[in-house]
Amino acid sequence: QKLQPIALLIAFQAIVSAQSPDQQKLLQQIKRADADQLAVSEKDGRFLRVNSTFAWLVGRTQQELLTMSVSDITHPEDLLNDVDNLAAARAGQVRRHQVQKRYLHRDGHPIPVDVHAAVVPSASGDPWCIVAHVLPLEPASQPERKLRVVADR
């Protein structure tokens, strides 16, 4: 049974608790979860781990994405919103959020997605990384290309 996006993120947050972070376990879980598009980024936005289905979605290899950041594959019109979301996550202002945005495929075409992201804390409680569950959207499901952000503070 496939977990709903927020349930999946809560499960990943539980893997790495503030009291006993097991970062390697989290990264291995992401690697094995190839049925869903999953990406882990450092708090500065650089990719730490991506699975093969996420790499396929954006037309790149996993190795290539590990040399990039989320902003490198985000549509230019959606970048400012991403910068704001990342700043809030880095500051510990949000634990989870959802946003509709566009990634850019390697060939340049936009990929509308619904991103459900969760901040995973380090042992000290500070943000360690961000786990994103990315769901492709049909172009028709994004009327007038308005971004929608829902934050859990």
PDB file of C-alpha atoms in Angstrom:
ATOM      1  CA  GLN A   1       0.000   0.000   0.000  1.00  0.00           C
ATOM      2  CA  LYS A   2       1.290   3.419  -0.989  1.00  0.00           C
ATOM      3  CA  LEU A   3       1.479   6.020   1.759  1.00  0.00           C
ATOM      4  CA  GLN A   4      -0.087   9.432   1.206  1.00  0.00           C
ATOM      5  CA  PRO A   5       2.567  12.148   0.773  1.00  0.00           C
ATOM      6  CA  ILE A   6       2.297  13.614   4.256  1.00  0.00           C
ATOM      7  CA  ALA A   7       2.210  10.158   5.892  1.00  0.00           C
ATOM      8  CA  LEU A   8       5.342   9.215   3.987  1.00  0.00           C
ATOM      9  CA  LEU A   9       7.123  12.350   5.159  1.00  0.00           C
ATOM     10  CA  ILE A  10       6.069  11.797   8.764  1.00  0.00           C
ATOM     11  CA  ALA A  11       7.436   8.254   8.505  1.00  0.00           C
ATOM     12  CA  PHE A  12      10.773   9.590   7.280  1.00  0.00           C
ATOM     13  CA  GLN A  13      10.817  12.196  10.038  1.00  0.00           C
ATOM     14  CA  ALA A  14      10.276   9.394  12.553  1.00  0.00           C
ATOM     15  CA  ILE A  15      13.272   7.495  11.187  1.00  0.00           C
ATOM     16  CA  VAL A  16      15.494  10.351  12.264  1.00  0.00           C
ATOM     17  CA  SER A  17      14.402  11.597  15.665  1.00  0.00           C
ATOM     18  CA  ALA A  18      15.989  14.558  17.421  1.00  0.00           C
ATOM     19  CA  GLN A  19      17.162  12.260  20.204  1.00  0.00           C
ATOM     20  CA  SER A  20      18.805   9.588  18.086  1.00  0.00           C
ATOM     21  CA  PRO A  21      19.420  10.577  14.476  1.00  0.00           C
ATOM     22  CA  ASP A  22      20.220   7.704  12.192  1.00  0.00           C
ATOM     23  CA  GLN A  23      21.084   9.600   9.041  1.00  0.00           C
ATOM     24  CA  GLN A  24      22.393   6.584   7.143  1.00  0.00           C
ATOM     25  CA  LYS A  25      19.148   4.701   7.768  1.00  0.00           C
ATOM     26  CA  LEU A  26      17.163   7.607   6.336  1.00  0.00           C
ATOM     27  CA  LEU A  27      19.348   7.753   3.232  1.00  0.00           C
ATOM     28  CA  GLN A  28      19.041   3.996   2.689  1.00  0.00           C
ATOM     29  CA  GLN A  29      15.239   4.201   3.015  1.00  0.00           C
ATOM     30  CA  ILE A  30      15.175   6.921   0.358  1.00  0.00           C
ATOM     31  CA  LYS A  31      17.337   4.836  -1.954  1.00  0.00           C
ATOM     32  CA  ARG A  32      14.999   1.835  -1.632  1.00  0.00           C
ATOM     33  CA  ALA A  33      11.781   3.843  -2.106  1.00  0.00           C
ATOM     34  CA  ASP A  34      11.876   3.871  -5.886  1.00  0.00           C
ATOM     35  CA  ALA A  35       8.101   3.695  -6.333  1.00  0.00           C
ATOM     36  CA  ASP A  36       7.860   7.377  -5.390  1.00  0.00           C
ATOM     37  CA  GLN A  37       9.840  10.424  -6.491  1.00  0.00           C
ATOM     38  CA  LEU A  38      11.912  11.261  -3.418  1.00  0.00           C
ATOM     39  CA  ALA A  39      14.748  13.693  -2.893  1.00  0.00           C
ATOM     40  CA  VAL A  40      16.759  14.687   0.159  1.00  0.00           C
ATOM     41  CA  SER A  41      18.464  18.038   0.152  1.00  0.00           C
ATOM     42  CA  GLU A  42      20.839  19.674   2.550  1.00  0.00           C
ATOM     43  CA  LYS A  43      19.478  22.714   4.315  1.00  0.00           C
ATOM     44  CA  ASP A  44      21.219  24.890   1.705  1.00  0.00           C
ATOM     45  CA  GLY A  45      19.281  23.152  -1.082  1.00  0.00           C
ATOM     46  CA  ARG A  46      22.052  20.897  -2.440  1.00  0.00           C
ATOM     47  CA  PHE A  47      20.866  17.373  -3.180  1.00  0.00           C
ATOM     48  CA  LEU A  48      22.103  14.819  -0.689  1.00  0.00           C
ATOM     49  CA  ARG A  49      20.217  11.812  -2.086  1.00  0.00           C
ATOM     50  CA  VAL A  50      17.690  11.278  -4.848  1.00  0.00           C
ATOM     51  CA  ASN A  51      16.084   8.078  -5.960  1.00  0.00           C
ATOM     52  CA  SER A  52      15.945   6.832  -9.530  1.00  0.00           C
ATOM     53  CA  THR A  53      12.311   7.804 -10.125  1.00  0.00           C
ATOM     54  CA  PHE A  54      13.002  11.423  -9.154  1.00  0.00           C
ATOM     55  CA  ALA A  55      16.050  11.458 -11.441  1.00  0.00           C
ATOM     56  CA  TRP A  56      13.960  10.013 -14.279  1.00  0.00           C
ATOM     57  CA  LEU A  57      11.251  12.656 -13.716  1.00  0.00           C
ATOM     58  CA  VAL A  58      13.722  15.501 -14.314  1.00  0.00           C
ATOM     59  CA  GLY A  59      15.657  13.672 -17.049  1.00  0.00           C
ATOM     60  CA  ARG A  60      18.941  13.422 -15.192  1.00  0.00           C
ATOM     61  CA  THR A  61      21.043  10.772 -13.515  1.00  0.00           C
ATOM     62  CA  GLN A  62      21.192  10.365  -9.774  1.00  0.00           C
ATOM     63  CA  GLN A  63      24.912  11.140  -9.849  1.00  0.00           C
ATOM     64  CA  GLU A  64      24.360  14.326 -11.834  1.00  0.00           C
ATOM     65  CA  LEU A  65      21.688  15.565  -9.425  1.00  0.00           C
ATOM     66  CA  LEU A  66      24.056  15.050  -6.481  1.00  0.00           C
ATOM     67  CA  THR A  67      26.240  17.799  -7.964  1.00  0.00           C
ATOM     68  CA  MET A  68      23.267  20.164  -8.172  1.00  0.00           C
ATOM     69  CA  SER A  69      20.827  21.991  -5.938  1.00  0.00           C
ATOM     70  CA  VAL A  70      17.054  22.224  -5.966  1.00  0.00           C
ATOM     71  CA  SER A  71      17.319  25.730  -7.447  1.00  0.00           C
ATOM     72  CA  ASP A  72      19.311  24.348 -10.399  1.00  0.00           C
ATOM     73  CA  ILE A  73      16.265  22.393 -11.599  1.00  0.00           C
ATOM     74  CA  THR A  74      13.509  24.785 -10.469  1.00  0.00           C
ATOM     75  CA  HIS A  75      11.697  26.868 -13.079  1.00  0.00           C
ATOM     76  CA  PRO A  76      13.014  30.466 -12.928  1.00  0.00           C
ATOM     77  CA  GLU A  77       9.545  31.866 -12.212  1.00  0.00           C
ATOM     78  CA  ASP A  78       9.266  29.611  -9.135  1.00  0.00           C
ATOM     79  CA  LEU A  79      12.730  30.334  -7.700  1.00  0.00           C
ATOM     80  CA  LEU A  80      11.822  33.225  -5.415  1.00  0.00           C
ATOM     81  CA  ASN A  81       9.164  31.157  -3.681  1.00  0.00           C
ATOM     82  CA  ASP A  82      11.685  28.308  -3.277  1.00  0.00           C
ATOM     83  CA  VAL A  83      14.229  30.659  -1.702  1.00  0.00           C
ATOM     84  CA  ASP A  84      11.604  31.794   0.815  1.00  0.00           C
ATOM     85  CA  ASN A  85      10.567  28.212   1.629  1.00  0.00           C
ATOM     86  CA  LEU A  86      14.172  27.128   2.104  1.00  0.00           C
ATOM     87  CA  ALA A  87      14.909  30.091   4.361  1.00  0.00           C
ATOM     88  CA  ALA A  88      11.906  29.224   6.550  1.00  0.00           C
ATOM     89  CA  ALA A  89      13.026  25.594   6.761  1.00  0.00           C
ATOM     90  CA  ARG A  90      16.625  26.564   7.598  1.00  0.00           C
ATOM     91  CA  ALA A  91      15.393  28.886  10.330  1.00  0.00           C
ATOM     92  CA  GLY A  92      13.271  26.110  11.830  1.00  0.00           C
ATOM     93  CA  GLN A  93      10.071  28.077  11.173  1.00  0.00           C
ATOM     94  CA  VAL A  94       8.330  25.193   9.390  1.00  0.00           C
ATOM     95  CA  ARG A  95       8.457  21.430   9.845  1.00  0.00           C
ATOM     96  CA  ARG A  96       6.475  20.477   6.768  1.00  0.00           C
ATOM     97  CA  HIS A  97       5.144  22.282   3.749  1.00  0.00           C
ATOM     98  CA  GLN A  98       3.465  21.645   0.448  1.00  0.00           C
ATOM     99  CA  VAL A  99       3.948  23.658  -2.720  1.00  0.00           C
ATOM    100  CA  GLN A 100       2.975  23.359  -6.354  1.00  0.00           C
ATOM    101  CA  LYS A 101       5.820  24.395  -8.603  1.00  0.00           C
ATOM    102  CA  ARG A 102       7.666  23.489 -11.769  1.00  0.00           C
ATOM    103  CA  TYR A 103      10.939  21.697 -12.207  1.00  0.00           C
ATOM    104  CA  LEU A 104      12.832  21.891 -15.469  1.00  0.00           C
ATOM    105  CA  HIS A 105      13.525  18.680 -17.342  1.00  0.00           C
ATOM    106  CA  ARG A 106      16.996  18.296 -18.830  1.00  0.00           C
ATOM    107  CA  ASP A 107      15.527  19.090 -22.260  1.00  0.00           C
ATOM    108  CA  GLY A 108      14.066  22.357 -20.911  1.00  0.00           C
ATOM    109  CA  HIS A 109      10.360  21.605 -20.668  1.00  0.00           C
ATOM    110  CA  PRO A 110       8.606  22.450 -17.389  1.00  0.00           C
ATOM    111  CA  ILE A 111       7.367  19.655 -15.146  1.00  0.00           C
ATOM    112  CA  PRO A 112       4.452  20.702 -12.909  1.00  0.00           C
ATOM    113  CA  VAL A 113       4.754  18.983  -9.533  1.00  0.00           C
ATOM    114  CA  ASP A 114       3.222  18.937  -6.085  1.00  0.00           C
ATOM    115  CA  VAL A 115       6.050  18.862  -3.533  1.00  0.00           C
ATOM    116  CA  HIS A 116       5.408  17.650   0.007  1.00  0.00           C
ATOM    117  CA  ALA A 117       8.506  18.415   2.059  1.00  0.00           C
ATOM    118  CA  ALA A 118       9.511  17.771   5.656  1.00  0.00           C
ATOM    119  CA  VAL A 119      12.459  19.046   7.659  1.00  0.00           C
ATOM    120  CA  VAL A 120      14.441  16.312   9.408  1.00  0.00           C
ATOM    121  CA  PRO A 121      16.169  17.496  12.583  1.00  0.00           C
ATOM    122  CA  SER A 122      19.714  16.767  13.685  1.00  0.00           C
ATOM    123  CA  ALA A 123      20.564  15.500  17.170  1.00  0.00           C
ATOM    124  CA  SER A 124      20.597  19.110  18.398  1.00  0.00           C
ATOM    125  CA  GLY A 125      17.124  19.734  16.977  1.00  0.00           C
ATOM    126  CA  ASP A 126      18.369  22.064  14.246  1.00  0.00           C
ATOM    127  CA  PRO A 127      17.330  21.298  10.659  1.00  0.00           C
ATOM    128  CA  TRP A 128      19.628  18.623   9.180  1.00  0.00           C
ATOM    129  CA  CYS A 129      18.018  17.985   5.798  1.00  0.00           C
ATOM    130  CA  ILE A 130      14.771  18.260   3.883  1.00  0.00           C
ATOM    131  CA  VAL A 131      12.972  15.207   2.510  1.00  0.00           C
ATOM    132  CA  ALA A 132      10.704  15.903  -0.459  1.00  0.00           C
ATOM    133  CA  HIS A 133       8.038  13.628  -1.900  1.00  0.00           C
ATOM    134  CA  VAL A 134       7.401  14.898  -5.426  1.00  0.00           C
ATOM    135  CA  LEU A 135       4.177  14.120  -7.246  1.00  0.00           C
ATOM    136  CA  PRO A 136       3.932  14.979 -10.957  1.00  0.00           C
ATOM    137  CA  LEU A 137       0.847  17.015 -11.877  1.00  0.00           C
ATOM    138  CA  GLU A 138      -1.047  17.178 -15.089  1.00  0.00           C
ATOM    139  CA  PRO A 139      -0.618  20.641 -16.651  1.00  0.00           C
ATOM    140  CA  ALA A 140      -4.407  21.166 -16.440  1.00  0.00           C
ATOM    141  CA  SER A 141      -4.269  20.808 -12.649  1.00  0.00           C
ATOM    142  CA  GLN A 142      -2.391  24.087 -12.301  1.00  0.00           C
ATOM    143  CA  PRO A 143      -4.825  26.792 -13.382  1.00  0.00           C
ATOM    144  CA  GLU A 144      -3.120  30.085 -14.205  1.00  0.00           C
ATOM    145  CA  ARG A 145       0.189  28.767 -12.755  1.00  0.00           C
ATOM    146  CA  LYS A 146      -0.467  30.108  -9.265  1.00  0.00           C
ATOM    147  CA  LEU A 147       1.746  28.658  -6.584  1.00  0.00           C
ATOM    148  CA  ARG A 148       0.030  27.282  -3.524  1.00  0.00           C
ATOM    149  CA  VAL A 149       1.963  26.914  -0.307  1.00  0.00           C
ATOM    150  CA  VAL A 150       0.658  25.187   2.782  1.00  0.00           C
ATOM    151  CA  ALA A 151       2.929  25.307   5.806  1.00  0.00           C
ATOM    152  CA  ASP A 152       2.809  23.316   9.027  1.00  0.00           C
ATOM    153  CA  ARG A 153       4.467  25.461  11.648  1.00  0.00           C
TER     154      ARG A 153
END
